[in-house]
Amino acid sequence: MSKTMISTKRLSKSYGKSGQVIALDKLTLDVYEGETFGLLGPNGAGKTTTVRLLNCIVKPTGGSATVGGYDLIENSIEIKRMTGLLAESPGLYEKLSAQEFLEFMGALYDVPSDILSVRVDKLLKLFGLHGRRNHLLEGYSRGMKQKVLIAAALIHDPPLLFFDEPTSTLDPSAALMVRDLMKDLSENVGKTIVVCSHILPIVEELCDRIGIINRGELVAVGTVDELMERTGKDTLEKAYIDITGGVQQKELLSWRELRSA
Amino acid sequence: MRRLKWLVLAKNGYLLRTSSFGRMRYAVPFLIGVPIVVAVFVIIPWIADFFLDELEVFFLSSAAVTFIQIILFTIFILFLTFPISFSLNSGQEEHYEVLLSAPLKPKDVILGKFVGDMPFYSVAVVVASSLFVALLLPLGLGLVQAVMIMGIFLLTFFSALWIGVLLAAMIRSKIGSSARGKDLGKALSMTVALPMVGLMYAIMSGMVYSALLDSGSKGPLAFALDLLPSSWGADVIVSFALNPGGASGMSVEEPLRFVAMIIFFVGALWVGTKLADRAYSLESQSLSSNLARPEGQFYRTVRTVSGGGSFGSLVVSVFKDYGRRLENISKVVYIIGLMLLVTFFFGGAEDVGGGFIMLFFLLPFLSGFIVGEVTVRGKENLFIYRKAPRGEARLVRARIVQSMIVMIPLTVIASAISLTTVPGLGTGPALVMVLYMIALSASLIVFSLGLFLMFPVFSEKPADMMGNVIILSVFMMGCFFAAVLLSVYGEIAGWLLILTLTTVSGTIALFLGVRNLKTLE
Ligand SMILES: Nc1ncnc2c1ncn2[C@@H]1O[C@H](COP(=O)(O)OP(=O)(O)OP(=O)(O)O)[C@@H](O)[C@H]1O
Ligand SMILES: [Mg+2]
């Protein structure tokens, strides 16, 4: 077994004054170097919270963790340097052009300027944005912004990458491109990748292992095959639904019952 | 049954405005109303009674009409500009899409906004008008007369608000069609208020007042005022004050003028709704895409000044995002405009320029407006920095450098201009004063950044920004009073005290602010 890249012990996070909202509850998990790890779970399960914790954006309220051998609290600067993050609802500077924004991000991560300009150019070409690189981001569509943000996450070429719903706003071919990009990053240059997604086929294809979070708790970890075996289902989708509590039988159309004449 | 759409929207508007009152929001009008009634009928008449003679003399003088004209005119302009300013500035884009997809007419949206805003603003008008009525009651004002005076104030306000809402909607739909247009709107919203403030200064310094009085035959200003419905009411109020006492004290003229005001309002309302459906379109707007201008000499200089390297790039990026927002420019223009007005109206005084002193109280506004931008792009934007190694420290440093590059030249220009109004000031002392102002504005930048990080503002509304700016201004006033007390040991001691207090408190504020920035989630 290869080295562990991420290791968490009873890592917890609650929000609110007296911690009413428990976003993540005692997560204990190892992610290994070079592996692509998928985080699944229903809306509000705690995936984004986990990613934010591991990128030192929010502080844990309990437990401990190491990322790349660095302690989450003691060595946050080293961790930030070695991780790249595509956030779920990221901020960007609308009044900068794509090129200017990527140069800004490069400066934030101290990428030497000669490397930076070449890299920005190549990334913009890769995402098909080179032709509009001088347009302000305020005029970009959501998917185009997403592409810029993915490029921004890669700008310092970090060994560990987090993608929080990378393809949710992309068109089908761009989504496939990003999927292949993640695959390349993992297979050819040995990056460790953590990806949160609701799009199961992509997760199934990319991820070596999958963790399923439900209401802040890690309820299952394993390869796709292990998860299907454990639940006795024949697809990942069925296994996922089984693990996260199944589809409740609800009267889906009951809201129509009182109709005006 | 079909609901009245504008009523639905109006209720929504009311709820939005009163959201901070929580479940009390429906009781708000009563909570405010009861004390007003008590004040109007008990407290103020009792006080006014003591000044009865002076009041009578005042209303007999020809100044009274002008005075009341100006008050009503101020209300008129104020409520004309408020909605324009608010609506141009508001980031209601999200609500907007929701409205677009609902079956609505433009008329409903505008009328809804007007009616929804009405209770909110009425409070201010009712307070103002009842103060007035209360003052007049001891003169023996009749009930009908009192009610009519209140009516005049409300009509003035309704007309102004309606025209304001209408204009705002039209301007918005005309210029809101591009990202640039939205910027323009925000920029306008600040500067729209400038003539208003100018007017207030003019009134304070008595210029308009005397201009109106001097012209026994009416000057152009008085004539212009006469055309506005606000002035029609002023005559009514004065003649009531002169002939108090029920309906008997009324000639035909007063009810006639009152009716004219009603007709004006109803007419405006009618024309407005007709116009709204035609001139204002709810249509979704195309977003034109703007090119980033290539980096010119200015940004190259900024890069060099801030030390080049990755920190230089950071400052340049922050600066570009700041400078490309017209609203930022307009805020600065606004304050500079104020500074010039102040110099104009208060300057040229006998002692060390009143204008220069006023500069003290404007600098906090300038620094607050420049720095306040730091958090308005929201938490997600701050998380970009949080994610980067030592990102928060870089953000703070980049912002300080960027703000100083904006603030210091402006301070130099403003203080230089206002110092020219001080008679007989040598070059040496003037230079020292300018240097002093540079040091002061630098420490104010640090102070405001600290404040805005301690109490971050996540919206672009000027009203939200004001909180921190007010803290800063109050602080400056405190410093100033302390300095005046200390000036028994010489004037210089006072000046130095101000600078020391600002620098020390600024450093503490920045320390606390950065700590807050690091824990924000
Ligand atoms: N800043 C915050 N303040 C308070 N509560 C928060 C905050 N961020 C997240 N939460 C809460 O934490 C819980 C987990 O949220 P999280 O964003 O991690 O979910 P998620 O798994 O990413 O969901 P989704 O699939 O919708 O993205 C939710 O209950 C959410 O309400
Ligand atoms: Mg999420």
PDB file of C-alpha atoms and ligand atoms in Angstrom, chain A residues 15-16 21-24 41-50 52 88 164-165 198 213, chain B residues 379 521, ligand 1:
ATOM      1  CA  TYR A  15     -21.608  25.587  12.818  1.00  0.00           C
ATOM      2  CA  GLY A  16     -23.585  28.049  14.869  1.00  0.00           C
ATOM      3  CA  VAL A  21     -25.577  22.313  12.941  1.00  0.00           C
ATOM      4  CA  ILE A  22     -23.224  19.362  12.903  1.00  0.00           C
ATOM      5  CA  ALA A  23     -21.823  19.502   9.397  1.00  0.00           C
ATOM      6  CA  LEU A  24     -19.213  16.797   9.837  1.00  0.00           C
ATOM      7  CA  GLY A  41     -23.605  12.037  -0.381  1.00  0.00           C
ATOM      8  CA  PRO A  42     -26.956  13.800  -0.435  1.00  0.00           C
ATOM      9  CA  ASN A  43     -27.259  17.597  -0.427  1.00  0.00           C
ATOM     10  CA  GLY A  44     -26.104  19.038   2.853  1.00  0.00           C
ATOM     11  CA  ALA A  45     -24.280  15.833   3.821  1.00  0.00           C
ATOM     12  CA  GLY A  46     -20.990  17.556   4.597  1.00  0.00           C
ATOM     13  CA  LYS A  47     -18.884  17.026   1.462  1.00  0.00           C
ATOM     14  CA  THR A  48     -18.074  20.678   0.921  1.00  0.00           C
ATOM     15  CA  THR A  49     -17.392  21.042   4.623  1.00  0.00           C
ATOM     16  CA  THR A  50     -14.873  18.208   4.454  1.00  0.00           C
ATOM     17  CA  ARG A  52     -13.012  23.173   3.228  1.00  0.00           C
ATOM     18  CA  GLU A  88     -18.150  24.731  -4.908  1.00  0.00           C
ATOM     19  CA  ASP A 164     -15.959  20.165  -5.549  1.00  0.00           C
ATOM     20  CA  GLU A 165     -18.547  19.413  -8.217  1.00  0.00           C
ATOM     21  CA  HIS A 198     -23.370  13.879  -7.837  1.00  0.00           C
ATOM     22  CA  ILE A 213     -21.207  10.729   3.637  1.00  0.00           C
TER      23      ILE A 213
ATOM     24  CA  LYS B 379     -17.000  35.471   1.741  1.00  0.00           C
ATOM     25  CA  GLU B 521     -16.712  31.211   8.069  1.00  0.00           C
TER      26      GLU B 521
HETATM   27  N1  LIG C   1     -21.110  28.647   6.687  1.00  0.00           N
HETATM   28  C1  LIG C   1     -22.021  27.822   7.195  1.00  0.00           C
HETATM   29  N2  LIG C   1     -22.751  28.215   8.257  1.00  0.00           N
HETATM   30  C2  LIG C   1     -23.661  27.391   8.811  1.00  0.00           C
HETATM   31  N3  LIG C   1     -23.932  26.156   8.372  1.00  0.00           N
HETATM   32  C3  LIG C   1     -23.248  25.702   7.312  1.00  0.00           C
HETATM   33  C4  LIG C   1     -22.266  26.507   6.667  1.00  0.00           C
HETATM   34  N4  LIG C   1     -21.751  25.785   5.642  1.00  0.00           N
HETATM   35  C5  LIG C   1     -22.401  24.596   5.640  1.00  0.00           C
HETATM   36  N5  LIG C   1     -23.302  24.543   6.643  1.00  0.00           N
HETATM   37  C6  LIG C   1     -24.157  23.392   6.969  1.00  0.00           C
HETATM   38  O1  LIG C   1     -23.359  22.253   7.002  1.00  0.00           O
HETATM   39  C7  LIG C   1     -24.046  21.139   6.448  1.00  0.00           C
HETATM   40  C8  LIG C   1     -23.198  20.473   5.388  1.00  0.00           C
HETATM   41  O2  LIG C   1     -23.058  21.351   4.289  1.00  0.00           O
HETATM   42  P1  LIG C   1     -22.112  21.037   3.058  1.00  0.00           P
HETATM   43  O3  LIG C   1     -22.029  22.276   2.263  1.00  0.00           O
HETATM   44  O4  LIG C   1     -20.871  20.445   3.524  1.00  0.00           O
HETATM   45  O5  LIG C   1     -22.970  19.951   2.243  1.00  0.00           O
HETATM   46  P2  LIG C   1     -22.645  19.218   0.881  1.00  0.00           P
HETATM   47  O6  LIG C   1     -22.497  17.796   1.188  1.00  0.00           O
HETATM   48  O7  LIG C   1     -21.512  19.881   0.198  1.00  0.00           O
HETATM   49  O8  LIG C   1     -23.993  19.431   0.075  1.00  0.00           O
HETATM   50  P3  LIG C   1     -24.249  19.706  -1.493  1.00  0.00           P
HETATM   51  O9  LIG C   1     -24.329  18.392  -2.166  1.00  0.00           O
HETATM   52  O10 LIG C   1     -25.571  20.372  -1.514  1.00  0.00           O
HETATM   53  O11 LIG C   1     -23.145  20.552  -1.993  1.00  0.00           O
HETATM   54  C9  LIG C   1     -25.374  21.666   5.948  1.00  0.00           C
HETATM   55  O12 LIG C   1     -26.353  21.343   6.884  1.00  0.00           O
HETATM   56  C10 LIG C   1     -25.186  23.154   5.907  1.00  0.00           C
HETATM   57  O13 LIG C   1     -26.395  23.804   6.207  1.00  0.00           O
END
